Amino acid sequence: MNKSEHFDESLQDIAKFSRVLSHPARLAILKFLAEAETCISGDISDFIPLGRTTVSQHLKELRDLGLIKGEIDGLKINYCLNSLKIKEYLQLFDSFFNEIQASEIKC
Amino acid sequence: MNKSEHFDESLQDIAKFSRVLSHPARLAILKFLAEAETCISGDISDFIPLGRTTVSQHLKELRDLGLIKGEIDGLKINYCLNSLKIKEYLQLFDSFFNEIQASEIKC
DNA sequence: TTCTAATGACGCAAACATACGACATTTATT
DNA sequence: AATAAATGTCGTATGTTTGCGTCATTAGAA
């Protein structure tokens, strides 16, 4: 049923990026990681008003797209932003909207 | 079940914007409207590899968020980008990521 | 070694999204 | 007035996302 694959790959990439950003919990996680002194998984769950396993799932989605990295430190896992990957996706995103906004309005 | 409302309103706004952008068909529609000489609804359906009613539904989602406007012209409807609204959402989006990216990486 | 803590994986139910056919509405054309 | 064309709305089937409890795994502590 899903016909997403009928579209340009660059559109699909932007759509994938957007989808991951389309839940406020995931945005809140990104914000938390940007501000936190420490970024241990447990601290994130404490901060986000959702159950631990739910947060873990949101972390997985961010990880799967590469927006965050997790480094194992004994029992705990330190998560942090993958600024490079984020920059990469933002560039795609920006160039899409630059094209869009550059157009003359014709109707 | 949906707990989105437990988060900051600004995060919710960014999430809503992202959700609308999270399907390649909707991105393709925005692109088409930016480039098209004419922007009649039927032309959009012809261009997008999906059924007419499906495209109509995607148009509705773009309309509901205000990213596009539709003006009735007899039997036909002329759609076009709402650049102002788009700029508004992009500003929200950009300021979020500026904050994010400005942070020192601590882990 | 046994116990506890931190975490991810799995599985399920409820909600939401996608795609589309059938129908309704509105406006032009004959 | 009758017909056709352009479009939106509704219903429905199927697929995806969200949220969470339970379980498994792994690492450190007693």
CSV table of C-alpha atoms (C1' of nucleotides) in Angstrom, one decimal, chain D residues 1-15:
chain,number,residue,atom,x,y,z
D,1,DA,C1',-33.0,21.2,-18.4
D,2,DA,C1',-29.6,17.5,-19.1
D,3,DT,C1',-25.0,16.3,-19.2
D,4,DA,C1',-20.2,16.4,-18.3
D,5,DA,C1',-16.1,17.9,-15.8
D,6,DA,C1',-13.5,19.3,-11.6
D,7,DT,C1',-13.3,18.7,-7.2
D,8,DG,C1',-14.2,17.5,-2.2
D,9,DT,C1',-16.1,14.2,1.4
D,10,DC,C1',-17.0,9.6,3.3
D,11,DG,C1',-16.2,4.9,4.2
D,12,DT,C1',-13.2,1.3,4.5
D,13,DA,C1',-9.2,-1.8,4.2
D,14,DT,C1',-4.6,-2.1,5.2
D,15,DG,C1',-0.2,-0.5,7.2
